[in-house]
PDB file of N, CA and C in Angstrom:
ATOM      1  N   MET X   1       0.826  -1.187   0.000  1.00  0.00           N
ATOM      2  CA  MET X   1       0.000   0.000   0.000  1.00  0.00           C
ATOM      3  C   MET X   1       0.872   1.252   0.000  1.00  0.00           C
ATOM      4  N   LEU X   2       1.880   1.266   0.869  1.00  0.00           N
ATOM      5  CA  LEU X   2       2.765   2.419   0.901  1.00  0.00           C
ATOM      6  C   LEU X   2       3.540   2.543  -0.397  1.00  0.00           C
ATOM      7  N   GLN X   3       3.889   1.412  -1.007  1.00  0.00           N
ATOM      8  CA  GLN X   3       4.610   1.459  -2.273  1.00  0.00           C
ATOM      9  C   GLN X   3       3.740   2.087  -3.349  1.00  0.00           C
ATOM     10  N   ARG X   4       2.431   1.785  -3.339  1.00  0.00           N
ATOM     11  CA  ARG X   4       1.522   2.357  -4.325  1.00  0.00           C
ATOM     12  C   ARG X   4       1.413   3.869  -4.133  1.00  0.00           C
ATOM     13  N   ILE X   5       1.404   4.330  -2.868  1.00  0.00           N
ATOM     14  CA  ILE X   5       1.336   5.764  -2.603  1.00  0.00           C
ATOM     15  C   ILE X   5       2.626   6.437  -3.043  1.00  0.00           C
ATOM     16  N   ARG X   6       3.764   5.770  -2.838  1.00  0.00           N
ATOM     17  CA  ARG X   6       5.051   6.352  -3.249  1.00  0.00           C
ATOM     18  C   ARG X   6       5.139   6.466  -4.771  1.00  0.00           C
ATOM     19  N   ASP X   7       4.493   5.540  -5.484  1.00  0.00           N
ATOM     20  CA  ASP X   7       4.545   5.547  -6.938  1.00  0.00           C
ATOM     21  C   ASP X   7       3.603   6.575  -7.565  1.00  0.00           C
ATOM     22  N   LEU X   8       2.724   7.201  -6.780  1.00  0.00           N
ATOM     23  CA  LEU X   8       1.808   8.197  -7.320  1.00  0.00           C
ATOM     24  C   LEU X   8       2.576   9.452  -7.734  1.00  0.00           C
ATOM     25  N   PRO X   9       2.093  10.108  -8.765  1.00  0.00           N
ATOM     26  CA  PRO X   9       2.707  11.411  -9.070  1.00  0.00           C
ATOM     27  C   PRO X   9       2.363  12.409  -7.965  1.00  0.00           C
ATOM     28  N   ASP X  10       3.028  13.551  -7.972  1.00  0.00           N
ATOM     29  CA  ASP X  10       2.843  14.532  -6.899  1.00  0.00           C
ATOM     30  C   ASP X  10       1.392  14.974  -6.754  1.00  0.00           C
ATOM     31  N   GLN X  11       0.690  15.161  -7.852  1.00  0.00           N
ATOM     32  CA  GLN X  11      -0.714  15.584  -7.769  1.00  0.00           C
ATOM     33  C   GLN X  11      -1.561  14.519  -7.076  1.00  0.00           C
ATOM     34  N   GLY X  12      -1.318  13.256  -7.371  1.00  0.00           N
ATOM     35  CA  GLY X  12      -2.063  12.169  -6.719  1.00  0.00           C
ATOM     36  C   GLY X  12      -1.760  12.092  -5.237  1.00  0.00           C
ATOM     37  N   LEU X  13      -0.493  12.308  -4.885  1.00  0.00           N
ATOM     38  CA  LEU X  13      -0.098  12.289  -3.476  1.00  0.00           C
ATOM     39  C   LEU X  13      -0.760  13.423  -2.711  1.00  0.00           C
ATOM     40  N   TYR X  14      -0.819  14.602  -3.319  1.00  0.00           N
ATOM     41  CA  TYR X  14      -1.500  15.720  -2.670  1.00  0.00           C
ATOM     42  C   TYR X  14      -2.998  15.444  -2.530  1.00  0.00           C
ATOM     43  N   GLY X  15      -3.563  14.758  -3.489  1.00  0.00           N
ATOM     44  CA  GLY X  15      -4.979  14.400  -3.405  1.00  0.00           C
ATOM     45  C   GLY X  15      -5.257  13.457  -2.245  1.00  0.00           C
ATOM     46  N   VAL X  16      -4.390  12.445  -2.073  1.00  0.00           N
ATOM     47  CA  VAL X  16      -4.542  11.507  -0.959  1.00  0.00           C
ATOM     48  C   VAL X  16      -4.401  12.236   0.372  1.00  0.00           C
ATOM     49  N   ILE X  17      -3.403  13.124   0.483  1.00  0.00           N
ATOM     50  CA  ILE X  17      -3.201  13.887   1.718  1.00  0.00           C
ATOM     51  C   ILE X  17      -4.405  14.778   1.993  1.00  0.00           C
ATOM     52  N   GLY X  18      -4.958  15.387   0.955  1.00  0.00           N
ATOM     53  CA  GLY X  18      -6.129  16.244   1.126  1.00  0.00           C
ATOM     54  C   GLY X  18      -7.343  15.479   1.619  1.00  0.00           C
ATOM     55  N   VAL X  19      -7.586  14.291   1.053  1.00  0.00           N
ATOM     56  CA  VAL X  19      -8.731  13.476   1.487  1.00  0.00           C
ATOM     57  C   VAL X  19      -8.547  13.039   2.938  1.00  0.00           C
ATOM     58  N   LEU X  20      -7.329  12.624   3.303  1.00  0.00           N
ATOM     59  CA  LEU X  20      -7.077  12.219   4.690  1.00  0.00           C
ATOM     60  C   LEU X  20      -7.237  13.392   5.660  1.00  0.00           C
ATOM     61  N   ALA X  21      -6.826  14.592   5.249  1.00  0.00           N
ATOM     62  CA  ALA X  21      -6.968  15.772   6.112  1.00  0.00           C
ATOM     63  C   ALA X  21      -8.441  16.116   6.317  1.00  0.00           C
ATOM     64  N   VAL X  22      -9.234  16.053   5.258  1.00  0.00           N
ATOM     65  CA  VAL X  22     -10.670  16.332   5.388  1.00  0.00           C
ATOM     66  C   VAL X  22     -11.335  15.293   6.292  1.00  0.00           C
ATOM     67  N   ALA X  23     -10.965  14.020   6.123  1.00  0.00           N
ATOM     68  CA  ALA X  23     -11.538  12.968   6.974  1.00  0.00           C
ATOM     69  C   ALA X  23     -11.154  13.177   8.437  1.00  0.00           C
ATOM     70  N   ALA X  24      -9.899  13.568   8.696  1.00  0.00           N
ATOM     71  CA  ALA X  24      -9.459  13.812  10.074  1.00  0.00           C
ATOM     72  C   ALA X  24     -10.218  14.987  10.679  1.00  0.00           C
ATOM     73  N   LEU X  25     -10.397  16.051   9.924  1.00  0.00           N
ATOM     74  CA  LEU X  25     -11.156  17.207  10.427  1.00  0.00           C
ATOM     75  C   LEU X  25     -12.612  16.832  10.706  1.00  0.00           C
ATOM     76  N   TYR X  26     -13.181  16.000   9.863  1.00  0.00           N
ATOM     77  CA  TYR X  26     -14.559  15.561  10.087  1.00  0.00           C
ATOM     78  C   TYR X  26     -14.669  14.759  11.385  1.00  0.00           C
ATOM     79  N   VAL X  27     -13.727  13.844  11.603  1.00  0.00           N
ATOM     80  CA  VAL X  27     -13.745  13.034  12.830  1.00  0.00           C
ATOM     81  C   VAL X  27     -13.563  13.922  14.062  1.00  0.00           C
ATOM     82  N   ILE X  28     -12.662  14.882  14.003  1.00  0.00           N
ATOM     83  CA  ILE X  28     -12.448  15.786  15.136  1.00  0.00           C
ATOM     84  C   ILE X  28     -13.708  16.594  15.419  1.00  0.00           C
ATOM     85  N   GLY X  29     -14.353  17.106  14.384  1.00  0.00           N
ATOM     86  CA  GLY X  29     -15.605  17.840  14.569  1.00  0.00           C
ATOM     87  C   GLY X  29     -16.710  16.968  15.130  1.00  0.00           C
ATOM     88  N   PHE X  30     -16.763  15.719  14.677  1.00  0.00           N
ATOM     89  CA  PHE X  30     -17.765  14.774  15.185  1.00  0.00           C
ATOM     90  C   PHE X  30     -17.583  14.529  16.677  1.00  0.00           C
ATOM     91  N   VAL X  31     -16.338  14.351  17.098  1.00  0.00           N
ATOM     92  CA  VAL X  31     -16.049  14.120  18.518  1.00  0.00           C
ATOM     93  C   VAL X  31     -16.410  15.347  19.348  1.00  0.00           C
ATOM     94  N   ILE X  32     -16.070  16.542  18.855  1.00  0.00           N
ATOM     95  CA  ILE X  32     -16.367  17.767  19.601  1.00  0.00           C
ATOM     96  C   ILE X  32     -17.873  17.975  19.737  1.00  0.00           C
ATOM     97  N   LYS X  33     -18.618  17.757  18.652  1.00  0.00           N
ATOM     98  CA  LYS X  33     -20.068  17.966  18.700  1.00  0.00           C
ATOM     99  C   LYS X  33     -20.772  16.951  19.607  1.00  0.00           C
ATOM    100  N   ASN X  34     -20.177  15.781  19.796  1.00  0.00           N
ATOM    101  CA  ASN X  34     -20.814  14.732  20.587  1.00  0.00           C
ATOM    102  C   ASN X  34     -20.110  14.497  21.912  1.00  0.00           C
ATOM    103  N   SER X  35     -19.477  15.533  22.465  1.00  0.00           N
ATOM    104  CA  SER X  35     -18.748  15.360  23.717  1.00  0.00           C
ATOM    105  C   SER X  35     -19.569  15.726  24.949  1.00  0.00           C
ATOM    106  N   LYS X  36     -20.806  16.149  24.774  1.00  0.00           N
ATOM    107  CA  LYS X  36     -21.610  16.502  25.953  1.00  0.00           C
ATOM    108  C   LYS X  36     -22.017  15.237  26.716  1.00  0.00           C
ATOM    109  N   ASN X  37     -22.233  15.388  28.014  1.00  0.00           N
ATOM    110  CA  ASN X  37     -22.602  14.258  28.851  1.00  0.00           C
ATOM    111  C   ASN X  37     -24.071  13.898  28.662  1.00  0.00           C
ATOM    112  N   VAL X  38     -24.329  12.603  28.640  1.00  0.00           N
ATOM    113  CA  VAL X  38     -25.698  12.104  28.576  1.00  0.00           C
ATOM    114  C   VAL X  38     -25.888  11.127  29.724  1.00  0.00           C
ATOM    115  N   SER X  39     -27.124  10.968  30.142  1.00  0.00           N
ATOM    116  CA  SER X  39     -27.438  10.040  31.228  1.00  0.00           C
ATOM    117  C   SER X  39     -27.913   8.721  30.626  1.00  0.00           C
ATOM    118  N   VAL X  40     -27.262   7.648  31.047  1.00  0.00           N
ATOM    119  CA  VAL X  40     -27.646   6.312  30.596  1.00  0.00           C
ATOM    120  C   VAL X  40     -28.295   5.620  31.780  1.00  0.00           C
ATOM    121  N   ASP X  41     -29.551   5.216  31.613  1.00  0.00           N
ATOM    122  CA  ASP X  41     -30.289   4.564  32.694  1.00  0.00           C
ATOM    123  C   ASP X  41     -30.201   3.050  32.551  1.00  0.00           C
ATOM    124  N   PHE X  42     -29.544   2.433  33.524  1.00  0.00           N
ATOM    125  CA  PHE X  42     -29.507   0.985  33.613  1.00  0.00           C
ATOM    126  C   PHE X  42     -30.655   0.563  34.529  1.00  0.00           C
ATOM    127  N   VAL X  43     -30.849  -0.711  34.742  1.00  0.00           N
ATOM    128  CA  VAL X  43     -31.974  -1.177  35.551  1.00  0.00           C
ATOM    129  C   VAL X  43     -31.837  -0.712  36.998  1.00  0.00           C
ATOM    130  N   LEU X  44     -30.662  -0.834  37.570  1.00  0.00           N
ATOM    131  CA  LEU X  44     -30.484  -0.518  38.980  1.00  0.00           C
ATOM    132  C   LEU X  44     -29.863   0.851  39.239  1.00  0.00           C
ATOM    133  N   PHE X  45     -29.250   1.452  38.233  1.00  0.00           N
ATOM    134  CA  PHE X  45     -28.593   2.744  38.441  1.00  0.00           C
ATOM    135  C   PHE X  45     -28.521   3.489  37.108  1.00  0.00           C
ATOM    136  N   SER X  46     -28.107   4.740  37.168  1.00  0.00           N
ATOM    137  CA  SER X  46     -27.887   5.516  35.949  1.00  0.00           C
ATOM    138  C   SER X  46     -26.488   6.125  36.019  1.00  0.00           C
ATOM    139  N   ALA X  47     -25.937   6.399  34.854  1.00  0.00           N
ATOM    140  CA  ALA X  47     -24.581   6.945  34.803  1.00  0.00           C
ATOM    141  C   ALA X  47     -24.528   8.047  33.755  1.00  0.00           C
ATOM    142  N   GLY X  48     -23.710   9.038  33.994  1.00  0.00           N
ATOM    143  CA  GLY X  48     -23.489  10.105  33.034  1.00  0.00           C
ATOM    144  C   GLY X  48     -22.167   9.889  32.322  1.00  0.00           C
ATOM    145  N   VAL X  49     -22.206   9.745  31.004  1.00  0.00           N
ATOM    146  CA  VAL X  49     -21.002   9.526  30.205  1.00  0.00           C
ATOM    147  C   VAL X  49     -21.050  10.450  28.993  1.00  0.00           C
ATOM    148  N   PRO X  50     -19.895  10.769  28.436  1.00  0.00           N
ATOM    149  CA  PRO X  50     -19.901  11.544  27.191  1.00  0.00           C
ATOM    150  C   PRO X  50     -20.563  10.731  26.065  1.00  0.00           C
ATOM    151  N   LEU X  51     -21.317  11.408  25.232  1.00  0.00           N
ATOM    152  CA  LEU X  51     -22.047  10.729  24.156  1.00  0.00           C
ATOM    153  C   LEU X  51     -21.112  10.009  23.208  1.00  0.00           C
ATOM    154  N   ILE X  52     -19.971  10.594  22.896  1.00  0.00           N
ATOM    155  CA  ILE X  52     -19.038   9.952  21.971  1.00  0.00           C
ATOM    156  C   ILE X  52     -18.509   8.645  22.544  1.00  0.00           C
ATOM    157  N   THR X  53     -18.276   8.608  23.866  1.00  0.00           N
ATOM    158  CA  THR X  53     -17.829   7.372  24.502  1.00  0.00           C
ATOM    159  C   THR X  53     -18.894   6.296  24.381  1.00  0.00           C
ATOM    160  N   LEU X  54     -20.131   6.672  24.624  1.00  0.00           N
ATOM    161  CA  LEU X  54     -21.239   5.731  24.500  1.00  0.00           C
ATOM    162  C   LEU X  54     -21.357   5.218  23.070  1.00  0.00           C
ATOM    163  N   MET X  55     -21.198   6.097  22.097  1.00  0.00           N
ATOM    164  CA  MET X  55     -21.300   5.696  20.701  1.00  0.00           C
ATOM    165  C   MET X  55     -20.184   4.726  20.307  1.00  0.00           C
ATOM    166  N   VAL X  56     -18.964   5.000  20.737  1.00  0.00           N
ATOM    167  CA  VAL X  56     -17.841   4.130  20.405  1.00  0.00           C
ATOM    168  C   VAL X  56     -17.997   2.768  21.078  1.00  0.00           C
ATOM    169  N   VAL X  57     -18.415   2.753  22.338  1.00  0.00           N
ATOM    170  CA  VAL X  57     -18.608   1.479  23.046  1.00  0.00           C
ATOM    171  C   VAL X  57     -19.687   0.649  22.366  1.00  0.00           C
ATOM    172  N   MET X  58     -20.790   1.281  21.959  1.00  0.00           N
ATOM    173  CA  MET X  58     -21.870   0.543  21.291  1.00  0.00           C
ATOM    174  C   MET X  58     -21.443   0.060  19.907  1.00  0.00           C
ATOM    175  N   LEU X  59     -20.613   0.854  19.215  1.00  0.00           N
ATOM    176  CA  LEU X  59     -20.083   0.436  17.924  1.00  0.00           C
ATOM    177  C   LEU X  59     -19.214  -0.810  18.079  1.00  0.00           C
ATOM    178  N   LEU X  60     -18.324  -0.796  19.065  1.00  0.00           N
ATOM    179  CA  LEU X  60     -17.464  -1.952  19.312  1.00  0.00           C
ATOM    180  C   LEU X  60     -18.271  -3.163  19.753  1.00  0.00           C
ATOM    181  N   PHE X  61     -19.273  -2.942  20.608  1.00  0.00           N
ATOM    182  CA  PHE X  61     -20.128  -4.037  21.058  1.00  0.00           C
ATOM    183  C   PHE X  61     -20.852  -4.671  19.871  1.00  0.00           C
ATOM    184  N   GLY X  62     -21.386  -3.861  18.986  1.00  0.00           N
ATOM    185  CA  GLY X  62     -22.072  -4.379  17.808  1.00  0.00           C
ATOM    186  C   GLY X  62     -21.143  -5.128  16.877  1.00  0.00           C
ATOM    187  N   ALA X  63     -19.912  -4.623  16.703  1.00  0.00           N
ATOM    188  CA  ALA X  63     -18.951  -5.295  15.837  1.00  0.00           C
ATOM    189  C   ALA X  63     -18.561  -6.662  16.399  1.00  0.00           C
ATOM    190  N   VAL X  64     -18.318  -6.726  17.706  1.00  0.00           N
ATOM    191  CA  VAL X  64     -17.955  -8.005  18.338  1.00  0.00           C
ATOM    192  C   VAL X  64     -19.126  -8.986  18.260  1.00  0.00           C
ATOM    193  N   LEU X  65     -20.333  -8.513  18.552  1.00  0.00           N
ATOM    194  CA  LEU X  65     -21.507  -9.375  18.490  1.00  0.00           C
ATOM    195  C   LEU X  65     -21.748  -9.874  17.060  1.00  0.00           C
ATOM    196  N   GLY X  66     -21.601  -9.003  16.080  1.00  0.00           N
ATOM    197  CA  GLY X  66     -21.777  -9.408  14.687  1.00  0.00           C
ATOM    198  C   GLY X  66     -20.754 -10.440  14.259  1.00  0.00           C
ATOM    199  N   ALA X  67     -19.505 -10.254  14.640  1.00  0.00           N
ATOM    200  CA  ALA X  67     -18.460 -11.219  14.290  1.00  0.00           C
ATOM    201  C   ALA X  67     -18.715 -12.562  14.966  1.00  0.00           C
ATOM    202  N   ALA X  68     -19.136 -12.546  16.225  1.00  0.00           N
ATOM    203  CA  ALA X  68     -19.412 -13.797  16.938  1.00  0.00           C
ATOM    204  C   ALA X  68     -20.580 -14.545  16.302  1.00  0.00           C
ATOM    205  N   LEU X  69     -21.633 -13.829  15.944  1.00  0.00           N
ATOM    206  CA  LEU X  69     -22.774 -14.482  15.295  1.00  0.00           C
ATOM    207  C   LEU X  69     -22.404 -15.029  13.922  1.00  0.00           C
ATOM    208  N   THR X  70     -21.590 -14.307  13.191  1.00  0.00           N
ATOM    209  CA  THR X  70     -21.155 -14.777  11.879  1.00  0.00           C
ATOM    210  C   THR X  70     -20.355 -16.065  12.007  1.00  0.00           C
ATOM    211  N   LEU X  71     -19.442 -16.107  12.961  1.00  0.00           N
ATOM    212  CA  LEU X  71     -18.645 -17.328  13.163  1.00  0.00           C
ATOM    213  C   LEU X  71     -19.515 -18.487  13.619  1.00  0.00           C
ATOM    214  N   ALA X  72     -20.472 -18.224  14.503  1.00  0.00           N
ATOM    215  CA  ALA X  72     -21.354 -19.287  14.994  1.00  0.00           C
ATOM    216  C   ALA X  72     -22.216 -19.845  13.864  1.00  0.00           C
ATOM    217  N   LEU X  73     -22.757 -18.982  13.026  1.00  0.00           N
ATOM    218  CA  LEU X  73     -23.576 -19.457  11.911  1.00  0.00           C
ATOM    219  C   LEU X  73     -22.732 -20.182  10.870  1.00  0.00           C
ATOM    220  N   ALA X  74     -21.514 -19.753  10.657  1.00  0.00           N
ATOM    221  CA  ALA X  74     -20.643 -20.434   9.699  1.00  0.00           C
ATOM    222  C   ALA X  74     -20.303 -21.832  10.188  1.00  0.00           C
ATOM    223  N   ARG X  75     -20.050 -21.984  11.468  1.00  0.00           N
ATOM    224  CA  ARG X  75     -19.773 -23.321  12.016  1.00  0.00           C
ATOM    225  C   ARG X  75     -20.996 -24.206  11.942  1.00  0.00           C
ATOM    226  N   ARG X  76     -22.149 -23.623  12.190  1.00  0.00           N
ATOM    227  CA  ARG X  76     -23.388 -24.398  12.176  1.00  0.00           C
ATOM    228  C   ARG X  76     -23.696 -24.900  10.765  1.00  0.00           C
ATOM    229  N   ARG X  77     -23.391 -24.103   9.762  1.00  0.00           N
ATOM    230  CA  ARG X  77     -23.647 -24.519   8.379  1.00  0.00           C
ATOM    231  C   ARG X  77     -22.682 -25.587   7.918  1.00  0.00           C
ATOM    232  N   THR X  78     -21.441 -25.562   8.366  1.00  0.00           N
ATOM    233  CA  THR X  78     -20.466 -26.546   7.915  1.00  0.00           C
ATOM    234  C   THR X  78     -20.512 -27.835   8.722  1.00  0.00           C
ATOM    235  N   ALA X  79     -21.163 -27.864   9.876  1.00  0.00           N
ATOM    236  CA  ALA X  79     -21.175 -29.065  10.715  1.00  0.00           C
ATOM    237  C   ALA X  79     -21.840 -30.259  10.034  1.00  0.00           C
ATOM    238  N   PRO X  80     -23.021 -30.152   9.398  1.00  0.00           N
ATOM    239  CA  PRO X  80     -23.606 -31.336   8.769  1.00  0.00           C
ATOM    240  C   PRO X  80     -22.757 -31.889   7.636  1.00  0.00           C
ATOM    241  N   ARG X  81     -22.091 -31.045   6.873  1.00  0.00           N
ATOM    242  CA  ARG X  81     -21.243 -31.527   5.790  1.00  0.00           C
ATOM    243  C   ARG X  81     -20.076 -32.339   6.319  1.00  0.00           C
ATOM    244  N   VAL X  82     -19.511 -31.912   7.432  1.00  0.00           N
ATOM    245  CA  VAL X  82     -18.386 -32.626   8.011  1.00  0.00           C
ATOM    246  C   VAL X  82     -18.834 -34.000   8.480  1.00  0.00           C
ATOM    247  N   GLN X  83     -20.009 -34.098   9.120  1.00  0.00           N
ATOM    248  CA  GLN X  83     -20.499 -35.374   9.605  1.00  0.00           C
ATOM    249  C   GLN X  83     -20.813 -36.313   8.446  1.00  0.00           C
ATOM    250  N   ALA X  84     -21.385 -35.802   7.376  1.00  0.00           N
ATOM    251  CA  ALA X  84     -21.741 -36.640   6.241  1.00  0.00           C
ATOM    252  C   ALA X  84     -20.497 -37.151   5.534  1.00  0.00           C
ATOM    253  N   SER X  85     -19.440 -36.369   5.496  1.00  0.00           N
ATOM    254  CA  SER X  85     -18.243 -36.798   4.779  1.00  0.00           C
ATOM    255  C   SER X  85     -17.377 -37.740   5.608  1.00  0.00           C
ATOM    256  N   THR X  86     -17.617 -37.872   6.908  1.00  0.00           N
ATOM    257  CA  THR X  86     -16.813 -38.762   7.729  1.00  0.00           C
ATOM    258  C   THR X  86     -17.397 -40.170   7.793  1.00  0.00           C
ATOM    259  N   VAL X  87     -18.558 -40.415   7.172  1.00  0.00           N
ATOM    260  CA  VAL X  87     -19.139 -41.758   7.164  1.00  0.00           C
ATOM    261  C   VAL X  87     -18.294 -42.618   6.244  1.00  0.00           C
ATOM    262  N   PRO X  88     -17.798 -43.785   6.742  1.00  0.00           N
ATOM    263  CA  PRO X  88     -16.947 -44.617   5.887  1.00  0.00           C
ATOM    264  C   PRO X  88     -17.756 -45.220   4.744  1.00  0.00           C
ATOM    265  N   PRO X  89     -17.154 -45.362   3.575  1.00  0.00           N
ATOM    266  CA  PRO X  89     -17.886 -45.947   2.453  1.00  0.00           C
ATOM    267  C   PRO X  89     -18.165 -47.421   2.695  1.00  0.00           C
ATOM    268  N   GLN X  90     -19.274 -47.915   2.166  1.00  0.00           N
ATOM    269  CA  GLN X  90     -19.644 -49.323   2.310  1.00  0.00           C
ATOM    270  C   GLN X  90     -18.805 -50.158   1.348  1.00  0.00           C
ATOM    271  N   PRO X  91     -18.322 -51.335   1.797  1.00  0.00           N
ATOM    272  CA  PRO X  91     -17.540 -52.181   0.888  1.00  0.00           C
ATOM    273  C   PRO X  91     -18.464 -52.794  -0.172  1.00  0.00           C
ATOM    274  N   PRO X  92     -17.933 -53.058  -1.350  1.00  0.00           N
ATOM    275  CA  PRO X  92     -18.780 -53.669  -2.387  1.00  0.00           C
ATOM    276  C   PRO X  92     -19.147 -55.095  -1.996  1.00  0.00           C
ATOM    277  N   PRO X  93     -20.275 -55.600  -2.482  1.00  0.00           N
ATOM    278  CA  PRO X  93     -20.672 -56.976  -2.131  1.00  0.00           C
ATOM    279  C   PRO X  93     -19.685 -57.982  -2.718  1.00  0.00           C
ATOM    280  N   VAL X  94     -19.480 -59.062  -1.966  1.00  0.00           N
ATOM    281  CA  VAL X  94     -18.536 -60.101  -2.379  1.00  0.00           C
ATOM    282  C   VAL X  94     -19.290 -61.115  -3.238  1.00  0.00           C
ATOM    283  N   THR X  95     -18.793 -61.357  -4.434  1.00  0.00           N
ATOM    284  CA  THR X  95     -19.397 -62.365  -5.320  1.00  0.00           C
ATOM    285  C   THR X  95     -18.378 -63.475  -5.518  1.00  0.00           C
ATOM    286  N   PRO X  96     -18.870 -64.743  -5.553  1.00  0.00           N
ATOM    287  CA  PRO X  96     -17.924 -65.861  -5.737  1.00  0.00           C
ATOM    288  C   PRO X  96     -17.381 -65.855  -7.166  1.00  0.00           C
ATOM    289  N   PRO X  97     -16.166 -66.330  -7.313  1.00  0.00           N
ATOM    290  CA  PRO X  97     -15.592 -66.362  -8.657  1.00  0.00           C
ATOM    291  C   PRO X  97     -16.347 -67.365  -9.532  1.00  0.00           C
ATOM    292  N   PRO X  98     -16.375 -67.172 -10.834  1.00  0.00           N
ATOM    293  CA  PRO X  98     -17.090 -68.123 -11.706  1.00  0.00           C
ATOM    294  C   PRO X  98     -16.371 -69.464 -11.727  1.00  0.00           C
ATOM    295  N   VAL X  99     -17.156 -70.524 -11.862  1.00  0.00           N
ATOM    296  CA  VAL X  99     -16.608 -71.887 -11.907  1.00  0.00           C
ATOM    297  C   VAL X  99     -16.238 -72.185 -13.349  1.00  0.00           C
ATOM    298  N   ASP X 100     -15.018 -72.608 -13.527  1.00  0.00           N
ATOM    299  CA  ASP X 100     -14.540 -72.926 -14.867  1.00  0.00           C
ATOM    300  C   ASP X 100     -14.819 -74.394 -15.154  1.00  0.00           C
ATOM    301  N   THR X 101     -15.627 -74.671 -16.167  1.00  0.00           N
ATOM    302  CA  THR X 101     -15.956 -76.067 -16.513  1.00  0.00           C
ATOM    303  C   THR X 101     -15.353 -76.374 -17.864  1.00  0.00           C
ATOM    304  N   PRO X 102     -14.885 -77.622 -18.042  1.00  0.00           N
ATOM    305  CA  PRO X 102     -14.342 -78.003 -19.349  1.00  0.00           C
ATOM    306  C   PRO X 102     -15.470 -78.026 -20.389  1.00  0.00           C
ATOM    307  N   SER X 103     -15.116 -77.751 -21.614  1.00  0.00           N
ATOM    308  CA  SER X 103     -16.148 -77.710 -22.649  1.00  0.00           C
ATOM    309  C   SER X 103     -16.695 -79.104 -22.903  1.00  0.00           C
ATOM    310  N   GLY X 104     -17.984 -79.161 -23.109  1.00  0.00           N
ATOM    311  CA  GLY X 104     -18.648 -80.430 -23.365  1.00  0.00           C
ATOM    312  C   GLY X 104     -19.194 -81.077 -22.117  1.00  0.00           C
ATOM    313  N   SER X 105     -18.807 -80.669 -20.941  1.00  0.00           N
ATOM    314  CA  SER X 105     -19.366 -81.256 -19.715  1.00  0.00           C
ATOM    315  C   SER X 105     -20.369 -80.308 -19.128  1.00  0.00           C
ATOM    316  N   THR X 106     -21.223 -80.813 -18.365  1.00  0.00           N
ATOM    317  CA  THR X 106     -22.246 -80.008 -17.736  1.00  0.00           C
ATOM    318  C   THR X 106     -21.839 -79.714 -16.311  1.00  0.00           C
ATOM    319  N   PRO X 107     -22.168 -78.531 -15.809  1.00  0.00           N
ATOM    320  CA  PRO X 107     -21.806 -78.245 -14.415  1.00  0.00           C
ATOM    321  C   PRO X 107     -22.655 -79.054 -13.458  1.00  0.00           C
ATOM    322  N   PRO X 108     -22.136 -79.323 -12.273  1.00  0.00           N
ATOM    323  CA  PRO X 108     -22.911 -80.111 -11.307  1.00  0.00           C
ATOM    324  C   PRO X 108     -24.134 -79.305 -10.859  1.00  0.00           C
ATOM    325  N   PRO X 109     -25.187 -80.006 -10.473  1.00  0.00           N
ATOM    326  CA  PRO X 109     -26.374 -79.296 -10.004  1.00  0.00           C
ATOM    327  C   PRO X 109     -26.041 -78.492  -8.735  1.00  0.00           C
ATOM    328  N   SER X 110     -26.718 -77.349  -8.595  1.00  0.00           N
ATOM    329  CA  SER X 110     -26.387 -76.460  -7.475  1.00  0.00           C
ATOM    330  C   SER X 110     -26.918 -76.946  -6.153  1.00  0.00           C
ATOM    331  N   GLY X 111     -27.871 -77.788  -6.127  1.00  0.00           N
ATOM    332  CA  GLY X 111     -28.445 -78.246  -4.852  1.00  0.00           C
ATOM    333  C   GLY X 111     -27.741 -79.430  -4.267  1.00  0.00           C
ATOM    334  N   VAL X 112     -26.759 -80.010  -4.918  1.00  0.00           N
ATOM    335  CA  VAL X 112     -26.122 -81.235  -4.440  1.00  0.00           C
ATOM    336  C   VAL X 112     -24.946 -80.964  -3.602  1.00  0.00           C
TER     337      VAL X 112
END
């Protein structure tokens, strides 16, 4: 990634720096606008925290929960395939070899 940025002409490099600067200013403004304290009511108590802290904690909580659910569902989908593929194959039925009889003679009766 850094090699690709180094290979950019000067105008492209200035463009990347400009986009990153605008994004950084936006994030700083977002944090400043959402820094006031809010009251969070839990069942047994309430707490006052900055809104940005609450937003970041909920974002991280959602990301962790989403990743955990994705992994759990992926394991659940692959489990039946693993069980089906571990069943050993059935051996083919055993048939007796054919009896070789000389030409002109009849084979012995099967019930004798």
